[in-house]
mmCIF file of C-alpha atoms in Angstrom:
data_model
loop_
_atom_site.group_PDB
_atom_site.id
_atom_site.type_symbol
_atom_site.label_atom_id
_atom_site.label_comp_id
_atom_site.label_asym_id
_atom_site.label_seq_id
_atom_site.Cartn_x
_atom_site.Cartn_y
_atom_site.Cartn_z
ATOM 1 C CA UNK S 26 -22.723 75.132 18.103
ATOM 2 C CA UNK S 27 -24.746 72.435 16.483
ATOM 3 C CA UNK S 28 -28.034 72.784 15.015
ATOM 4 C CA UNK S 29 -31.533 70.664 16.460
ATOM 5 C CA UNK S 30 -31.693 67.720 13.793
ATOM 6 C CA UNK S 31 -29.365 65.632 16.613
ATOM 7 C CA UNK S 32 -32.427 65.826 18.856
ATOM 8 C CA UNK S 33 -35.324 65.221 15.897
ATOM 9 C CA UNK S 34 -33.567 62.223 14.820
ATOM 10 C CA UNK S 35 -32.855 60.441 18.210
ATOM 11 C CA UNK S 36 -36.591 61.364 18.490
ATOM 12 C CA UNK S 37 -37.516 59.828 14.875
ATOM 13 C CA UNK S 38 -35.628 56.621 16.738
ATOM 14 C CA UNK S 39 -37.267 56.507 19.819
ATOM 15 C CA UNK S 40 -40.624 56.567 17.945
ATOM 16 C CA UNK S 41 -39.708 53.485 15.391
ATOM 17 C CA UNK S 42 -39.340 51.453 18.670
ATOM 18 C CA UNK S 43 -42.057 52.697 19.993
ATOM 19 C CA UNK S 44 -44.365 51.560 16.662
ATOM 20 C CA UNK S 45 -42.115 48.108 16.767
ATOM 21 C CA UNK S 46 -43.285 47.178 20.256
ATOM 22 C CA UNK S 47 -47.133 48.592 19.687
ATOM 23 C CA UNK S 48 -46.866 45.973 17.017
ATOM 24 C CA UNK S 49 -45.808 43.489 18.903
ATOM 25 C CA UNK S 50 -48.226 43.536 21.488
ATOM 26 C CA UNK S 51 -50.995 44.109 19.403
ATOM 27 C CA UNK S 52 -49.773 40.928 18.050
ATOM 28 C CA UNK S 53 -51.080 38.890 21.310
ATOM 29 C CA UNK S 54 -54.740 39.776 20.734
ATOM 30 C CA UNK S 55 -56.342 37.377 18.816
ATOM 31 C CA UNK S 56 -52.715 35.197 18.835
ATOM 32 C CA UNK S 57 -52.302 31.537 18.223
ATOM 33 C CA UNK S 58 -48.910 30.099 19.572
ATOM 34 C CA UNK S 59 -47.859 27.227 16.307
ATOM 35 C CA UNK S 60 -45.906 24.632 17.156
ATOM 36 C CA UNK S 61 -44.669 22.612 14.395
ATOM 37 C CA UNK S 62 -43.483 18.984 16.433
ATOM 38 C CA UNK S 63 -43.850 16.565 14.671
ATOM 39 C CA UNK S 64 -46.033 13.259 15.647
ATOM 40 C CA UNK S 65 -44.505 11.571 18.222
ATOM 41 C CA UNK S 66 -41.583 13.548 19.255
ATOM 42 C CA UNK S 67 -43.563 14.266 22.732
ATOM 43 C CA UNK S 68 -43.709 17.946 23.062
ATOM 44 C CA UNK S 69 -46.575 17.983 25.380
ATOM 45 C CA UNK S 70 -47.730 21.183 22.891
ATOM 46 C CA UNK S 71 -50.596 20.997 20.161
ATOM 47 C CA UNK S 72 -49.996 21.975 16.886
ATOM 48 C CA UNK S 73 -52.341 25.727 17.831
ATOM 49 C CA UNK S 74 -53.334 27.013 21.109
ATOM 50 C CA UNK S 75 -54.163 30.329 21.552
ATOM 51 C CA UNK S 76 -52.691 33.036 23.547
ATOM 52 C CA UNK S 77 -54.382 32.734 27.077
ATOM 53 C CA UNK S 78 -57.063 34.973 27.549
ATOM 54 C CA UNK S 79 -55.427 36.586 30.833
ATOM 55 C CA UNK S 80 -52.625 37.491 28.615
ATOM 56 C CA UNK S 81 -54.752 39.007 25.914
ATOM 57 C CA UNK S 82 -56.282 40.815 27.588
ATOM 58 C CA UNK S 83 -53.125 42.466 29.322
ATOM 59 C CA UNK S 84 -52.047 43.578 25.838
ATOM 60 C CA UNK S 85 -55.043 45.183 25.379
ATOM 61 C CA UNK S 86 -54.316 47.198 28.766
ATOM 62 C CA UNK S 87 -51.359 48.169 27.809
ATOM 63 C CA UNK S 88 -52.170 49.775 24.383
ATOM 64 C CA UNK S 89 -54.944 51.619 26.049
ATOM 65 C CA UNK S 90 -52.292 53.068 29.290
ATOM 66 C CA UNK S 91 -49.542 53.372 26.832
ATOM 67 C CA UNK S 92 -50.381 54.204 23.206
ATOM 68 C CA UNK S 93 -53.969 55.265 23.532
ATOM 69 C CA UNK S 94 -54.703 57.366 26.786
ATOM 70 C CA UNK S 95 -54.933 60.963 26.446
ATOM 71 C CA UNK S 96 -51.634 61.285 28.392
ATOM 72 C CA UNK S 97 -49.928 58.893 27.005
ATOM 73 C CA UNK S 98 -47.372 61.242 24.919
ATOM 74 C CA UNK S 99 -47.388 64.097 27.807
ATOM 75 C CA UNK S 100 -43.651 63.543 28.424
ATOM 76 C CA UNK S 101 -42.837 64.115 24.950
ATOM 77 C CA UNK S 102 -44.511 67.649 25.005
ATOM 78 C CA UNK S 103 -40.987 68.994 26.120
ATOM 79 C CA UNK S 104 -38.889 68.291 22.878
ATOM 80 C CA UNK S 105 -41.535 69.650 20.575
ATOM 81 C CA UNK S 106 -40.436 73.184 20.234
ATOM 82 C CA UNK S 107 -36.680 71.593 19.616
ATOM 83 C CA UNK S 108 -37.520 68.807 16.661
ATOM 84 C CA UNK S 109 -35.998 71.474 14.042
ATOM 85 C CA UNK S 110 -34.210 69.764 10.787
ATOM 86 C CA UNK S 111 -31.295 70.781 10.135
ATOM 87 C CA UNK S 112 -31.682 73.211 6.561
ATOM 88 C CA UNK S 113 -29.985 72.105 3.465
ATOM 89 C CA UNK S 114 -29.432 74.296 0.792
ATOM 90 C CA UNK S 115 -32.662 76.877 0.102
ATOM 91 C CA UNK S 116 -35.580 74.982 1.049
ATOM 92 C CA UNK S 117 -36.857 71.644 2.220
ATOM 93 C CA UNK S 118 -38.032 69.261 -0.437
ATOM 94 C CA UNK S 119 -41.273 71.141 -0.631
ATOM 95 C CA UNK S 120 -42.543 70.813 2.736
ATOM 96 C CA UNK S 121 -42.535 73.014 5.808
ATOM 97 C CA UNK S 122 -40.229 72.753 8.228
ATOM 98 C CA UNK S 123 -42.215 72.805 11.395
ATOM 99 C CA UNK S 124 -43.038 69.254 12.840
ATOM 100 C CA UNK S 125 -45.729 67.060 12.056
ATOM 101 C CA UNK S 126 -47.046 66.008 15.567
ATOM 102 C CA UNK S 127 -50.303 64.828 15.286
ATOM 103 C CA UNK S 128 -48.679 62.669 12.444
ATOM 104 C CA UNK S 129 -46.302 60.851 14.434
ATOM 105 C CA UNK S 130 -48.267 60.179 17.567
ATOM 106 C CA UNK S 131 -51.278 58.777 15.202
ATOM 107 C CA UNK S 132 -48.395 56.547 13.331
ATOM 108 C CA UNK S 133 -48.010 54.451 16.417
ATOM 109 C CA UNK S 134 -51.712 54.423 17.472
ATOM 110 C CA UNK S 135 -52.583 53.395 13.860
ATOM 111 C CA UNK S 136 -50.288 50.723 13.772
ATOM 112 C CA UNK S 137 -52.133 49.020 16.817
ATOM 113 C CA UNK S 138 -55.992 49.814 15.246
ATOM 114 C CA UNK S 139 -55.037 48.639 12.541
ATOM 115 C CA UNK S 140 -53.678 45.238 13.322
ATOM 116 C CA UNK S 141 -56.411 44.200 15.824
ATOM 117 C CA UNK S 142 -59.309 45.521 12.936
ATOM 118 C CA UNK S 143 -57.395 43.587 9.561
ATOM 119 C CA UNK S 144 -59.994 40.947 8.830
ATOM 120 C CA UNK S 145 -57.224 38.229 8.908
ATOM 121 C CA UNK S 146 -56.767 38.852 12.942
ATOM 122 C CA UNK S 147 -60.904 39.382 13.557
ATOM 123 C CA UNK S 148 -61.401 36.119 11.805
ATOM 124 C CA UNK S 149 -58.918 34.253 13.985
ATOM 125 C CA UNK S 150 -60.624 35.243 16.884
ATOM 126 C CA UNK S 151 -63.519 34.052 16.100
ATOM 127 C CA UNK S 152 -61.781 30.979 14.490
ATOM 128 C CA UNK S 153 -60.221 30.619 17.426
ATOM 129 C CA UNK S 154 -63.079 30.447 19.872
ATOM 130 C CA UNK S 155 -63.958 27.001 18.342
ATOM 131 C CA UNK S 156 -61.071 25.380 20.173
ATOM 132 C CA UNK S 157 -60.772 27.592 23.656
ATOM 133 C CA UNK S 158 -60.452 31.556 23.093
ATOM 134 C CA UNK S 159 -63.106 33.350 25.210
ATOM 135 C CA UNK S 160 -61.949 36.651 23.898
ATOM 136 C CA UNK S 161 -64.572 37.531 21.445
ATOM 137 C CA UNK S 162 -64.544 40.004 18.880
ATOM 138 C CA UNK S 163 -67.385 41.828 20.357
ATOM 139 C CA UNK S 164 -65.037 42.237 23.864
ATOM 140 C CA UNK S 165 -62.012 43.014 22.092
ATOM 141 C CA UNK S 166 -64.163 45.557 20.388
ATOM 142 C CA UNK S 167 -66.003 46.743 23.224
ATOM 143 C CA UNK S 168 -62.565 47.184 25.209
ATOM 144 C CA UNK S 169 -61.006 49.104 22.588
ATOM 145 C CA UNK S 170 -63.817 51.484 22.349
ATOM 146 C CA UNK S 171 -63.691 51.858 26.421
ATOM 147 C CA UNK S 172 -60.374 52.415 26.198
ATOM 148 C CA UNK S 173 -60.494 55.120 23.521
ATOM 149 C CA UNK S 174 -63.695 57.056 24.127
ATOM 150 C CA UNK S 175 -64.244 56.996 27.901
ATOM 151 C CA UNK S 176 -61.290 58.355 30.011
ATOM 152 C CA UNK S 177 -62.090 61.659 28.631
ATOM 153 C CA UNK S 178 -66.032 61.362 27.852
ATOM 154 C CA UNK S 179 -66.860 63.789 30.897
ATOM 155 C CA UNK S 180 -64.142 66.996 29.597
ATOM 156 C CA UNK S 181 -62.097 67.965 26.563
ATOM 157 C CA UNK S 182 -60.987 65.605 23.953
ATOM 158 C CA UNK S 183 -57.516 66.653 23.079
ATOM 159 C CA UNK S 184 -55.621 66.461 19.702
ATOM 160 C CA UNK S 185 -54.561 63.170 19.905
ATOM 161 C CA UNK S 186 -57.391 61.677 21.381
ATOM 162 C CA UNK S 187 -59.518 63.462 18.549
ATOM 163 C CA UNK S 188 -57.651 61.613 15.628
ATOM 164 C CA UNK S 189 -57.937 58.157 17.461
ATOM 165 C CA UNK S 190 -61.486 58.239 17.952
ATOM 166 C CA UNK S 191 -62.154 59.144 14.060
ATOM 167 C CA UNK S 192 -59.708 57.007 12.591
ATOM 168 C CA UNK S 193 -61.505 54.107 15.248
ATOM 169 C CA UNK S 194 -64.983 54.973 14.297
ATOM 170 C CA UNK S 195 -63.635 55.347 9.957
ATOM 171 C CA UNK S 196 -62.558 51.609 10.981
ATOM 172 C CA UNK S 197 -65.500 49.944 12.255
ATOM 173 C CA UNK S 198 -67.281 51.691 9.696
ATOM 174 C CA UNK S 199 -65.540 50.225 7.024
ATOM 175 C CA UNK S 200 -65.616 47.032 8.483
ATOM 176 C CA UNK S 201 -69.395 47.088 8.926
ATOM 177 C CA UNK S 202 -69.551 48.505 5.383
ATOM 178 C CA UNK S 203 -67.249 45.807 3.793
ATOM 179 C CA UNK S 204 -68.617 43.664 0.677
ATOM 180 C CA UNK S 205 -65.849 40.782 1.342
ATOM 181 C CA UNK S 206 -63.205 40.026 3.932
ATOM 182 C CA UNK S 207 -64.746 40.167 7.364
ATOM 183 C CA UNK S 208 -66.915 37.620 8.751
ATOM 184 C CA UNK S 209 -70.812 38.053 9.700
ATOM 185 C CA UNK S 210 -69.543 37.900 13.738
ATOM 186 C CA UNK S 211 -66.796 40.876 12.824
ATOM 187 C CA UNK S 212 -69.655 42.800 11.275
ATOM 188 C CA UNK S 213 -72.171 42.445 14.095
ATOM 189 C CA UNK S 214 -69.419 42.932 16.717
ATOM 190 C CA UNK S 215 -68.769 45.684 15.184
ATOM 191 C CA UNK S 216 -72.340 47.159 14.266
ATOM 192 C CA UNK S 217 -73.038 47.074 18.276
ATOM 193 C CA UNK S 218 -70.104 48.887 19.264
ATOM 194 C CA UNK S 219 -70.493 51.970 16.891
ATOM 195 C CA UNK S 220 -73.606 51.827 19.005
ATOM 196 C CA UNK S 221 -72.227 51.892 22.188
ATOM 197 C CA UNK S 222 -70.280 54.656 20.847
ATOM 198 C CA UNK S 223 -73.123 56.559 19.826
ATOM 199 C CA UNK S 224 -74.803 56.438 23.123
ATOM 200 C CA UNK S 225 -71.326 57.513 24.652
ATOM 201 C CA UNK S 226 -71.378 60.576 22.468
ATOM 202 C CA UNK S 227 -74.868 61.584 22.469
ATOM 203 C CA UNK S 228 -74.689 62.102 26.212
ATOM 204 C CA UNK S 229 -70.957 63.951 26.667
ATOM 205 C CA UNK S 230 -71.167 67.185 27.536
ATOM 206 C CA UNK S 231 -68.306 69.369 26.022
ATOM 207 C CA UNK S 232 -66.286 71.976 27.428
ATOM 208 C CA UNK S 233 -65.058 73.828 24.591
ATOM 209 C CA UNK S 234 -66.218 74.378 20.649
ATOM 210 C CA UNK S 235 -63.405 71.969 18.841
ATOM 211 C CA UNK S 236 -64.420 68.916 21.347
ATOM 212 C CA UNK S 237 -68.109 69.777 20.535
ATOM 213 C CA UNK S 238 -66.981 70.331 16.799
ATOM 214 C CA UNK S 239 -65.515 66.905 17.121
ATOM 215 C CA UNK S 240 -68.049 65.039 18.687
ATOM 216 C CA UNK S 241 -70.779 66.125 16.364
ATOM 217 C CA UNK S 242 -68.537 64.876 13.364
ATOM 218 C CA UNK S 243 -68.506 61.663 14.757
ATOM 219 C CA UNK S 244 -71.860 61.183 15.190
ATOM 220 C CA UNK S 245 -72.964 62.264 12.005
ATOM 221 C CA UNK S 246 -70.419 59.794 10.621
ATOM 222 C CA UNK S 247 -71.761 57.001 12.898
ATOM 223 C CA UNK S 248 -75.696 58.128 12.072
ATOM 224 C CA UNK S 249 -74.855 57.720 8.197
ATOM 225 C CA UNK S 250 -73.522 54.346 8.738
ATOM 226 C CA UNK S 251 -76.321 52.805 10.837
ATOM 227 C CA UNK S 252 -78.967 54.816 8.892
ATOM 228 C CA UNK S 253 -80.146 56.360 11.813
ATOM 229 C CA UNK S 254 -83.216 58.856 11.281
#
């Protein structure tokens, strides 16, 4: 006797935790713990040392098993068809009523590319590896782009999958295409993985006509960027 919006909302809550905790371990690549001792107080701590590389690097696995492998929202696929609002009045503030699920699945993924690619975080990595991080820009770059493009290089690149790998490639292109705000090792990190990415793409083969579709669209995108004739 009750309507849907019970189930869209407790869904709306389990997805705010689940952007809360991609943030927060998105936060450990590129980290510096601070510890703000003072002289002499013996904490046996320095005022920065980074996040060990073992644990960076952990983060990184987890984002790619948990926020950006192409199953990585398969158990949600069951509520879809019940995430109805609840109608109020004649209409709904001008939008449809249907939910927006590419939308909320690329939320959470977003809020993980995003943090690792801000130029304050790329710059502390490299910053960084002047007193002990061996987690370069051009690995954390090269591991993201493993861990978006190639799980699915060899079939179909599904919805989700399909709005991660533009919105990646939109990002390094931007960052390579920046006029301030990232660093010269950012930008070559950066130029040398869109073309890894490029070499991934140029040999997939594709199954069906909206991967192919897809594909193409990226390279074309990538070719403008590095100039490629």
């Amino acid at each position: 006797g009750e309507s849907y919006a019970g189930v869209r909302g407790r869904y709306n809550m389990l997805n705010f935790e689940r952007r809360g905790m991609t943030q927060g371990v998105a936060n450990y690549i590129g980290g510096v713990y601070v510890d703000r001792s003072m002289i002499g107080q013996n904490t046996g701590s320095k005022p920065f040392t980074i996040v060990p590389v073992s644990y960076q690097k952990k983060a990184m696995d987890l984002l790619v098993k948990h926020v950006f492998a192409p199953n990585a929202y398969d158990a949600d696929a069951q509520l879809f068809q019940y995430l109805q609002l609840q109608r109020r009045g004649y209409g709904f503030f001008g939008n449809t009523e249907d939910p927006k699920l590419q939308s909320i699945v690329l939320s959470n993924q977003m809020i993980a590319i995003q943090s690792i690619l801000n130029s304050v975080t790329l710059a502390r990595i490299n910053n960084s590896s002047l007193y002990g991080n061996t987690y370069s820009v051009a690995d954390v770059m090269t591991d993201l782009a493993n861990g978006i493009f190639k799980s699915d290089i060899t079939g179909a690149v599904n919805l989700y999958r399909q709005n991660l790998q533009t919105e990646f490639v939109k990002g390094a292109i931007n960052i390579m295409e920046a006029k301030t705000g990232y660093d010269n090792a950012s930008k070559s990190a950066t130029y040398n993985t869109l073309r890894k990415i490029r070499v991934m793409l140029a040999t997939a083969v594709s199954p069906n006509e909206q991967t192919k579709a897809h594909r193409s669209m990226l390279l074309f995108m990538i070719d403008k960027a590095l100039a490629v004739k």
